[in-house]
Amino acid sequence: MRTWHEIRRFPPAVRLLLVNQFGVNTGFYLLIPYLATHLTENLGLSAAVVGVVLGVRNLSQQGLFIIGGSASDRLGARGVIIAGCALRTLGFALFALGDGLAVLLAAAVLSGVAGALFNPAVRAYLAQEAGERRAEAFALFNVFATTGALVGPLLGSVLLLVDFRTSALTAAGIFAVLTVAQALVLPVRKAEPSAGGVLGDWREVLGNRAFLAFSIAVVGLFTLESQLYLLLPDRARQATGWDGAAGVVFLVGTVANLALQLRITRILKSRGSRARWISGGLAVMGLAFLLPAFGPGLLPLLACALLLYLGLMAAQPFVMELIPGFGRPELTGTYFGIFYVVSGVAAALGNAAVGWAMDTGARNAVWLPWVSCALCGLVSALGVAWLHRLGALPARGAPQAAAPAGERSTA
């Protein structure tokens, strides 16, 4: 009830964006986790071709976040959000209706570009609309996103009992509804782009050394979060011999997120600096991976998942809150776009490193990937703490418009 009361305190635009994120994650996870199986088993494509299709989708999204962020700043976040959801509607519909390689590649590109458009735009719009309550808004955003990430695969597994086309068309339908809802409800906010060109905006953001240092320091957040889809499910299957055991891990995290996310954010917001809780959350996330390193079985793994989610709940809303504070309000979308490019690259490299550690340690050092993840979290925590000690981080998400860019980049 407290969460519902908190939601009602936000303006309709913020409430729609929260529901939007639930729908986005539901539609995405309803389809994408089952796409590779469809391409191989139903369409008979080789593993190499499947890898190309999935890689094109990921590259189209991760590589173009900066475009979505800049478009949000210059054209207005509302239009970019609507365009992104419309493109994903089309992309997911093509996955349902096409079986040729050209159509599948077009679907992959469209769905990837769609994510590159609306992901930074939604966060920029949310940051602007929430004002002084950004931390609470991003906490609720995390709750809706996590819930959608749980509901999506469950709904997808049921729809696949019919066929893949039904699942894909349902996902496309969800995005079509979101597109219409945003066009009807989201208020128009006139964009006030900076005087320079897009390249000038990029140079300003990339020249902000404090922001880049912060983006690199928190890469552990995304690397460790991504282990919910790699390392933890693998151990869950090993511990139980059941492929569905990974669902128990997600269930633990989702229940904890629903019950505790907003409460944790509100308590921490009033006690100490944002940097302290970001650093502390990263440390908790790292230490969580020590539990399964030397403790076999499902219980240490579930305890790891719970601590991982708790650390994520402590750190993530404040990370999102701080990002607009590194620069001018006119560049909020660009800051989010570049931040997500950095985090996407970090997650990809982190997953590759963890995968290598899993293969290397499979025989004689099963602890290796877990200890590697623990070190990653602790190094990120130390990095944020060091930047805070240098005074390189904004105290909160208020823009630092009064200081010249060069003076903000001192880390």
Tab-separated table of C-alpha atoms in Angstrom:
chain	number	residue	atom	x	y	z
A	1	MET	CA	0.000	0.000	0.000
A	2	ARG	CA	2.845	2.394	0.767
A	3	THR	CA	4.307	1.751	-2.693
A	4	TRP	CA	0.931	2.435	-4.307
A	5	HIS	CA	0.579	5.645	-2.290
A	6	GLU	CA	4.063	6.729	-3.416
A	7	ILE	CA	3.180	6.057	-7.043
A	8	ARG	CA	0.068	8.209	-6.807
A	9	ARG	CA	2.115	11.140	-5.542
A	10	PHE	CA	3.900	11.397	-8.893
A	11	PRO	CA	2.381	13.190	-11.902
A	12	PRO	CA	0.582	11.089	-14.561
A	13	ALA	CA	3.578	11.235	-16.901
A	14	VAL	CA	5.847	9.526	-14.349
A	15	ARG	CA	3.172	6.930	-13.568
A	16	LEU	CA	2.859	6.113	-17.258
A	17	LEU	CA	6.627	5.750	-17.594
A	18	LEU	CA	6.630	3.281	-14.702
A	19	VAL	CA	3.898	1.189	-16.314
A	20	ASN	CA	5.728	1.611	-19.609
A	21	GLN	CA	8.873	0.039	-18.162
A	22	PHE	CA	6.876	-2.899	-16.840
A	23	GLY	CA	5.417	-3.376	-20.313
A	24	VAL	CA	8.786	-2.932	-22.035
A	25	ASN	CA	10.437	-5.602	-19.909
A	26	THR	CA	7.436	-7.924	-20.106
A	27	GLY	CA	7.379	-7.715	-23.899
A	28	PHE	CA	11.152	-8.002	-24.230
A	29	TYR	CA	11.621	-10.992	-21.926
A	30	LEU	CA	8.518	-12.654	-23.320
A	31	LEU	CA	10.330	-12.998	-26.647
A	32	ILE	CA	14.103	-12.564	-26.542
A	33	PRO	CA	15.045	-15.458	-24.179
A	34	TYR	CA	13.300	-17.892	-26.563
A	35	LEU	CA	14.466	-16.348	-29.837
A	36	ALA	CA	17.635	-18.429	-30.221
A	37	THR	CA	15.692	-21.675	-29.716
A	38	HIS	CA	13.145	-20.590	-32.342
A	39	LEU	CA	15.858	-19.730	-34.854
A	40	THR	CA	17.655	-23.055	-34.429
A	41	GLU	CA	14.866	-25.566	-33.791
A	42	ASN	CA	11.951	-24.053	-35.752
A	43	LEU	CA	13.803	-22.365	-38.602
A	44	GLY	CA	16.824	-24.691	-38.751
A	45	LEU	CA	19.449	-21.933	-38.779
A	46	SER	CA	23.034	-22.701	-37.848
A	47	ALA	CA	24.505	-21.531	-34.553
A	48	ALA	CA	26.720	-19.105	-36.470
A	49	VAL	CA	23.750	-17.444	-38.192
A	50	VAL	CA	21.840	-17.279	-34.915
A	51	GLY	CA	24.855	-15.599	-33.343
A	52	VAL	CA	24.869	-13.026	-36.151
A	53	VAL	CA	21.157	-12.220	-35.691
A	54	LEU	CA	21.460	-11.862	-31.922
A	55	GLY	CA	24.717	-9.932	-32.245
A	56	VAL	CA	23.184	-7.488	-34.723
A	57	ARG	CA	20.293	-6.850	-32.342
A	58	ASN	CA	22.626	-6.211	-29.414
A	59	LEU	CA	25.019	-4.048	-31.426
A	60	SER	CA	22.154	-1.983	-32.866
A	61	GLN	CA	21.033	-1.194	-29.341
A	62	GLN	CA	24.243	-0.811	-27.358
A	63	GLY	CA	26.100	1.058	-30.074
A	64	LEU	CA	23.369	3.625	-30.695
A	65	PHE	CA	22.396	4.672	-27.178
A	66	ILE	CA	24.238	7.925	-27.770
A	67	ILE	CA	21.984	8.615	-30.781
A	68	GLY	CA	18.870	8.054	-28.683
A	69	GLY	CA	20.211	10.316	-25.952
A	70	SER	CA	21.056	13.134	-28.354
A	71	ALA	CA	17.701	12.806	-30.105
A	72	SER	CA	15.998	13.105	-26.730
A	73	ASP	CA	17.838	16.346	-25.975
A	74	ARG	CA	17.240	17.923	-29.378
A	75	LEU	CA	13.828	16.592	-30.455
A	76	GLY	CA	12.200	16.006	-27.076
A	77	ALA	CA	12.109	12.804	-25.061
A	78	ARG	CA	8.390	12.185	-25.679
A	79	GLY	CA	8.714	11.776	-29.441
A	80	VAL	CA	11.797	9.586	-29.137
A	81	ILE	CA	10.068	7.286	-26.632
A	82	ILE	CA	7.044	6.915	-28.917
A	83	ALA	CA	9.221	6.289	-31.977
A	84	GLY	CA	11.254	3.671	-30.106
A	85	CYS	CA	8.195	1.720	-28.984
A	86	ALA	CA	6.690	1.905	-32.490
A	87	LEU	CA	9.904	0.558	-34.018
A	88	ARG	CA	10.011	-2.323	-31.530
A	89	THR	CA	6.401	-3.147	-32.384
A	90	LEU	CA	7.436	-3.485	-36.007
A	91	GLY	CA	10.627	-5.397	-35.207
A	92	PHE	CA	8.906	-7.976	-33.006
A	93	ALA	CA	6.107	-8.381	-35.567
A	94	LEU	CA	8.736	-9.174	-38.205
A	95	PHE	CA	10.176	-11.893	-35.940
A	96	ALA	CA	6.697	-13.421	-35.889
A	97	LEU	CA	5.962	-13.159	-39.596
A	98	GLY	CA	9.329	-13.657	-41.296
A	99	ASP	CA	11.632	-16.637	-41.651
A	100	GLY	CA	14.140	-15.407	-44.232
A	101	LEU	CA	17.541	-14.169	-43.097
A	102	ALA	CA	17.006	-10.684	-44.539
A	103	VAL	CA	13.726	-10.274	-42.647
A	104	LEU	CA	15.263	-11.604	-39.430
A	105	LEU	CA	18.180	-9.196	-39.696
A	106	ALA	CA	15.777	-6.309	-40.335
A	107	ALA	CA	13.767	-7.359	-37.270
A	108	ALA	CA	16.964	-7.514	-35.202
A	109	VAL	CA	18.073	-4.047	-36.325
A	110	LEU	CA	14.654	-2.470	-35.740
A	111	SER	CA	14.232	-3.965	-32.269
A	112	GLY	CA	17.784	-2.955	-31.329
A	113	VAL	CA	17.475	0.617	-32.611
A	114	ALA	CA	14.167	0.878	-30.752
A	115	GLY	CA	15.881	0.117	-27.455
A	116	ALA	CA	18.636	2.591	-28.255
A	117	LEU	CA	15.994	5.279	-28.715
A	118	PHE	CA	13.647	4.815	-25.773
A	119	ASN	CA	16.049	3.620	-23.054
A	120	PRO	CA	17.979	6.898	-22.581
A	121	ALA	CA	14.917	8.976	-23.502
A	122	VAL	CA	12.731	7.365	-20.821
A	123	ARG	CA	15.364	7.953	-18.151
A	124	ALA	CA	15.922	11.545	-19.236
A	125	TYR	CA	12.170	12.225	-19.201
A	126	LEU	CA	11.815	10.546	-15.798
A	127	ALA	CA	14.702	12.560	-14.341
A	128	GLN	CA	13.193	15.815	-15.591
A	129	GLU	CA	9.631	15.064	-14.464
A	130	ALA	CA	10.526	13.697	-11.007
A	131	GLY	CA	12.486	16.792	-9.925
A	132	GLU	CA	13.745	16.518	-6.347
A	133	ARG	CA	12.246	13.022	-6.019
A	134	ARG	CA	14.432	11.416	-8.665
A	135	ALA	CA	15.783	8.747	-6.333
A	136	GLU	CA	12.277	7.543	-5.423
A	137	ALA	CA	11.217	7.655	-9.076
A	138	PHE	CA	14.158	5.518	-10.168
A	139	ALA	CA	13.551	3.153	-7.232
A	140	LEU	CA	9.987	2.596	-8.441
A	141	PHE	CA	11.302	2.335	-11.992
A	142	ASN	CA	13.524	-0.507	-10.797
A	143	VAL	CA	10.548	-2.229	-9.140
A	144	PHE	CA	8.463	-2.128	-12.324
A	145	ALA	CA	11.406	-3.212	-14.480
A	146	THR	CA	12.241	-6.173	-12.240
A	147	THR	CA	8.627	-7.283	-12.124
A	148	GLY	CA	8.377	-7.143	-15.909
A	149	ALA	CA	11.590	-9.154	-16.226
A	150	LEU	CA	9.957	-11.903	-14.129
A	151	VAL	CA	6.497	-11.823	-15.732
A	152	GLY	CA	7.858	-11.770	-19.306
A	153	PRO	CA	9.590	-15.179	-19.330
A	154	LEU	CA	6.695	-16.779	-17.435
A	155	LEU	CA	4.160	-15.452	-19.948
A	156	GLY	CA	6.466	-16.394	-22.817
A	157	SER	CA	6.779	-19.980	-21.626
A	158	VAL	CA	2.966	-20.268	-21.564
A	159	LEU	CA	2.499	-18.702	-25.020
A	160	LEU	CA	5.150	-20.978	-26.497
A	161	LEU	CA	2.820	-23.879	-25.743
A	162	VAL	CA	0.841	-22.488	-28.692
A	163	ASP	CA	3.743	-21.441	-30.930
A	164	PHE	CA	6.504	-18.856	-31.267
A	165	ARG	CA	4.444	-16.677	-33.595
A	166	THR	CA	1.789	-16.203	-30.932
A	167	SER	CA	4.455	-15.218	-28.429
A	168	ALA	CA	6.089	-12.724	-30.801
A	169	LEU	CA	2.786	-11.152	-31.850
A	170	THR	CA	1.807	-10.767	-28.198
A	171	ALA	CA	5.100	-8.984	-27.515
A	172	ALA	CA	4.509	-6.740	-30.536
A	173	GLY	CA	0.986	-6.052	-29.275
A	174	ILE	CA	2.286	-4.957	-25.877
A	175	PHE	CA	4.592	-2.418	-27.530
A	176	ALA	CA	1.787	-1.223	-29.802
A	177	VAL	CA	-0.400	-0.518	-26.753
A	178	LEU	CA	2.482	1.317	-25.072
A	179	THR	CA	3.015	3.412	-28.199
A	180	VAL	CA	-0.617	4.533	-28.256
A	181	ALA	CA	-0.722	5.175	-24.491
A	182	GLN	CA	2.369	7.380	-24.638
A	183	ALA	CA	1.007	9.336	-27.594
A	184	LEU	CA	-2.225	9.990	-25.673
A	185	VAL	CA	-0.920	10.604	-22.140
A	186	LEU	CA	2.672	11.867	-22.176
A	187	PRO	CA	2.647	15.680	-22.177
A	188	VAL	CA	4.674	17.500	-24.785
A	189	ARG	CA	7.775	19.134	-23.316
A	190	LYS	CA	9.500	21.582	-25.629
A	191	ALA	CA	13.139	20.638	-26.099
A	192	GLU	CA	15.722	23.345	-25.487
A	193	PRO	CA	18.833	22.054	-27.270
A	194	SER	CA	22.220	23.615	-26.652
A	195	ALA	CA	23.519	26.178	-29.104
A	196	GLY	CA	26.245	23.917	-30.525
A	197	GLY	CA	25.740	20.916	-32.771
A	198	VAL	CA	25.375	17.258	-31.801
A	199	LEU	CA	29.111	16.687	-32.105
A	200	GLY	CA	29.680	19.609	-29.773
A	201	ASP	CA	27.321	18.004	-27.254
A	202	TRP	CA	29.236	14.739	-27.473
A	203	ARG	CA	32.560	16.508	-27.053
A	204	GLU	CA	31.269	18.296	-23.963
A	205	VAL	CA	30.038	15.084	-22.334
A	206	LEU	CA	33.095	13.032	-23.308
A	207	GLY	CA	35.301	15.864	-22.047
A	208	ASN	CA	33.707	15.653	-18.617
A	209	ARG	CA	36.357	13.534	-16.922
A	210	ALA	CA	34.420	13.269	-13.670
A	211	PHE	CA	31.448	11.769	-15.495
A	212	LEU	CA	33.578	9.335	-17.484
A	213	ALA	CA	35.433	8.271	-14.336
A	214	PHE	CA	32.119	7.657	-12.577
A	215	SER	CA	30.764	5.681	-15.555
A	216	ILE	CA	33.841	3.446	-15.509
A	217	ALA	CA	33.824	3.132	-11.716
A	218	VAL	CA	30.287	1.722	-11.629
A	219	VAL	CA	30.795	-0.862	-14.385
A	220	GLY	CA	30.723	-3.481	-11.631
A	221	LEU	CA	27.030	-2.699	-11.151
A	222	PHE	CA	26.147	-3.896	-14.655
A	223	THR	CA	28.711	-6.680	-14.828
A	224	LEU	CA	27.426	-8.240	-11.604
A	225	GLU	CA	23.768	-7.654	-12.448
A	226	SER	CA	24.266	-9.501	-15.733
A	227	GLN	CA	25.366	-12.595	-13.792
A	228	LEU	CA	21.677	-13.104	-12.990
A	229	TYR	CA	21.506	-14.382	-16.580
A	230	LEU	CA	24.833	-16.228	-16.768
A	231	LEU	CA	26.634	-17.397	-13.635
A	232	LEU	CA	23.731	-17.794	-11.197
A	233	PRO	CA	21.443	-19.799	-13.540
A	234	ASP	CA	24.366	-22.079	-14.415
A	235	ARG	CA	25.050	-22.834	-10.748
A	236	ALA	CA	21.312	-23.258	-10.056
A	237	ARG	CA	21.109	-25.948	-12.737
A	238	GLN	CA	24.212	-27.662	-11.384
A	239	ALA	CA	22.933	-27.585	-7.806
A	240	THR	CA	19.485	-28.983	-8.576
A	241	GLY	CA	19.711	-30.741	-11.926
A	242	TRP	CA	16.610	-28.759	-12.929
A	243	ASP	CA	16.612	-26.261	-15.800
A	244	GLY	CA	13.838	-24.251	-14.157
A	245	ALA	CA	15.872	-23.591	-10.994
A	246	ALA	CA	16.966	-20.232	-12.382
A	247	GLY	CA	13.358	-19.100	-12.000
A	248	VAL	CA	13.646	-19.552	-8.222
A	249	VAL	CA	16.601	-17.159	-8.207
A	250	PHE	CA	14.579	-14.513	-10.063
A	251	LEU	CA	11.598	-15.065	-7.791
A	252	VAL	CA	13.695	-14.379	-4.666
A	253	GLY	CA	14.985	-11.161	-6.181
A	254	THR	CA	11.616	-9.977	-7.445
A	255	VAL	CA	9.880	-10.540	-4.097
A	256	ALA	CA	12.688	-8.702	-2.290
A	257	ASN	CA	12.547	-5.882	-4.831
A	258	LEU	CA	8.795	-5.423	-4.504
A	259	ALA	CA	8.931	-5.482	-0.706
A	260	LEU	CA	12.062	-3.462	-0.049
A	261	GLN	CA	13.209	-1.265	-2.956
A	262	LEU	CA	11.277	1.893	-2.173
A	263	ARG	CA	11.787	1.502	1.584
A	264	ILE	CA	15.556	1.093	1.171
A	265	THR	CA	15.815	4.136	-1.103
A	266	ARG	CA	13.813	6.382	1.216
A	267	ILE	CA	15.808	5.338	4.284
A	268	LEU	CA	19.222	5.721	2.626
A	269	LYS	CA	18.322	9.017	0.946
A	270	SER	CA	18.018	10.705	4.333
A	271	ARG	CA	21.216	9.183	5.772
A	272	GLY	CA	24.488	10.230	4.243
A	273	SER	CA	25.708	11.003	0.751
A	274	ARG	CA	24.597	9.206	-2.406
A	275	ALA	CA	28.172	8.135	-3.095
A	276	ARG	CA	28.350	6.284	0.230
A	277	TRP	CA	25.333	4.141	-0.650
A	278	ILE	CA	26.461	3.534	-4.219
A	279	SER	CA	29.835	2.370	-2.922
A	280	GLY	CA	28.223	0.317	-0.147
A	281	GLY	CA	25.752	-1.280	-2.537
A	282	LEU	CA	28.541	-2.273	-4.922
A	283	ALA	CA	30.499	-3.795	-2.039
A	284	VAL	CA	27.469	-5.837	-0.952
A	285	MET	CA	26.970	-7.029	-4.526
A	286	GLY	CA	30.592	-8.135	-4.704
A	287	LEU	CA	30.628	-9.864	-1.316
A	288	ALA	CA	27.454	-11.755	-2.242
A	289	PHE	CA	29.443	-13.833	-4.732
A	290	LEU	CA	31.677	-15.239	-2.002
A	291	LEU	CA	28.796	-17.286	-0.575
A	292	PRO	CA	28.512	-19.788	-3.475
A	293	ALA	CA	32.291	-19.749	-4.034
A	294	PHE	CA	32.924	-22.096	-1.140
A	295	GLY	CA	29.396	-23.187	-0.239
A	296	PRO	CA	27.832	-25.723	-2.632
A	297	GLY	CA	24.106	-26.216	-2.880
A	298	LEU	CA	21.062	-24.054	-3.569
A	299	LEU	CA	20.838	-22.169	-0.259
A	300	PRO	CA	24.173	-20.300	-0.605
A	301	LEU	CA	23.127	-19.421	-4.155
A	302	LEU	CA	19.773	-18.016	-3.033
A	303	ALA	CA	21.518	-16.035	-0.296
A	304	CYS	CA	23.878	-14.699	-2.963
A	305	ALA	CA	20.923	-13.672	-5.142
A	306	LEU	CA	19.231	-11.917	-2.216
A	307	LEU	CA	22.380	-9.951	-1.296
A	308	LEU	CA	22.983	-9.141	-4.951
A	309	TYR	CA	19.500	-7.665	-5.257
A	310	LEU	CA	19.878	-5.780	-1.956
A	311	GLY	CA	23.125	-4.196	-3.145
A	312	LEU	CA	21.507	-3.354	-6.463
A	313	MET	CA	18.531	-1.785	-4.688
A	314	ALA	CA	20.881	0.347	-2.583
A	315	ALA	CA	23.080	1.567	-5.429
A	316	GLN	CA	21.106	1.761	-8.668
A	317	PRO	CA	18.545	4.518	-7.903
A	318	PHE	CA	21.310	6.839	-6.708
A	319	VAL	CA	23.469	6.080	-9.750
A	320	MET	CA	20.550	7.110	-11.975
A	321	GLU	CA	19.876	10.156	-9.801
A	322	LEU	CA	23.473	11.420	-10.032
A	323	ILE	CA	23.917	11.182	-13.801
A	324	PRO	CA	22.020	14.407	-14.677
A	325	GLY	CA	24.025	16.227	-12.009
A	326	PHE	CA	27.249	15.991	-14.009
A	327	GLY	CA	26.182	18.483	-16.662
A	328	ARG	CA	23.646	20.919	-18.043
A	329	PRO	CA	19.926	19.988	-18.074
A	330	GLU	CA	19.909	20.362	-21.860
A	331	LEU	CA	22.239	17.361	-22.158
A	332	THR	CA	20.521	14.954	-19.782
A	333	GLY	CA	19.643	12.513	-22.583
A	334	THR	CA	23.170	12.603	-23.984
A	335	TYR	CA	24.630	11.854	-20.560
A	336	PHE	CA	22.327	8.861	-20.150
A	337	GLY	CA	23.084	7.690	-23.694
A	338	ILE	CA	26.852	7.741	-23.242
A	339	PHE	CA	26.525	6.203	-19.781
A	340	TYR	CA	24.655	3.251	-21.271
A	341	VAL	CA	27.178	2.825	-24.062
A	342	VAL	CA	29.901	2.495	-21.411
A	343	SER	CA	27.808	0.122	-19.290
A	344	GLY	CA	26.862	-2.001	-22.294
A	345	VAL	CA	30.477	-2.452	-23.327
A	346	ALA	CA	31.401	-3.194	-19.715
A	347	ALA	CA	28.686	-5.822	-19.352
A	348	ALA	CA	29.776	-7.515	-22.587
A	349	LEU	CA	33.441	-7.587	-21.550
A	350	GLY	CA	32.498	-8.635	-18.025
A	351	ASN	CA	30.393	-11.534	-19.269
A	352	ALA	CA	33.229	-12.647	-21.528
A	353	ALA	CA	35.655	-12.577	-18.586
A	354	VAL	CA	33.247	-14.443	-16.306
A	355	GLY	CA	32.602	-17.004	-19.057
A	356	TRP	CA	36.351	-17.538	-19.387
A	357	ALA	CA	36.639	-17.949	-15.605
A	358	MET	CA	33.770	-20.468	-15.651
A	359	ASP	CA	35.492	-22.544	-18.346
A	360	THR	CA	38.935	-22.256	-16.751
A	361	GLY	CA	37.751	-23.111	-13.247
A	362	ALA	CA	35.344	-25.879	-14.235
A	363	ARG	CA	37.773	-28.660	-13.319
A	364	ASN	CA	39.942	-27.607	-10.414
A	365	ALA	CA	38.931	-24.070	-9.419
A	366	VAL	CA	35.126	-23.783	-9.374
A	367	TRP	CA	35.524	-20.789	-7.083
A	368	LEU	CA	37.311	-18.730	-9.767
A	369	PRO	CA	34.311	-16.974	-11.415
A	370	TRP	CA	32.748	-16.236	-8.025
A	371	VAL	CA	35.890	-14.706	-6.571
A	372	SER	CA	36.397	-12.758	-9.813
A	373	CYS	CA	32.910	-11.260	-9.466
A	374	ALA	CA	33.562	-10.429	-5.811
A	375	LEU	CA	36.746	-8.563	-6.761
A	376	CYS	CA	34.892	-6.723	-9.532
A	377	GLY	CA	32.295	-5.431	-7.069
A	378	LEU	CA	34.864	-4.410	-4.492
A	379	VAL	CA	37.036	-2.597	-7.037
A	380	SER	CA	33.986	-0.683	-8.293
A	381	ALA	CA	33.056	0.222	-4.712
A	382	LEU	CA	36.555	1.536	-4.065
A	383	GLY	CA	36.472	3.494	-7.317
A	384	VAL	CA	33.273	5.321	-6.364
A	385	ALA	CA	34.579	5.972	-2.844
A	386	TRP	CA	37.797	7.415	-4.289
A	387	LEU	CA	35.890	9.749	-6.640
A	388	HIS	CA	33.738	10.903	-3.728
A	389	ARG	CA	36.837	11.608	-1.644
A	390	LEU	CA	38.250	13.710	-4.498
A	391	GLY	CA	35.021	15.738	-4.583
A	392	ALA	CA	34.397	14.714	-8.196
A	393	LEU	CA	30.786	13.611	-7.722
A	394	PRO	CA	27.678	15.794	-7.499
A	395	ALA	CA	25.999	15.630	-4.101
A	396	ARG	CA	22.718	14.711	-5.751
A	397	GLY	CA	21.022	14.807	-9.123
A	398	ALA	CA	20.749	18.586	-9.385
A	399	PRO	CA	22.491	19.877	-12.528
A	400	GLN	CA	25.760	21.704	-12.048
A	401	ALA	CA	24.941	24.481	-14.442
A	402	ALA	CA	26.901	27.102	-12.591
A	403	ALA	CA	30.307	25.552	-13.151
A	404	PRO	CA	32.092	25.555	-16.501
A	405	ALA	CA	32.608	22.150	-18.057
A	406	GLY	CA	36.333	22.238	-17.581
A	407	GLU	CA	35.975	22.878	-13.852
A	408	ARG	CA	33.580	19.928	-13.478
A	409	SER	CA	36.072	17.530	-15.044
A	410	THR	CA	38.648	17.281	-12.297
A	411	ALA	CA	38.636	13.588	-11.385
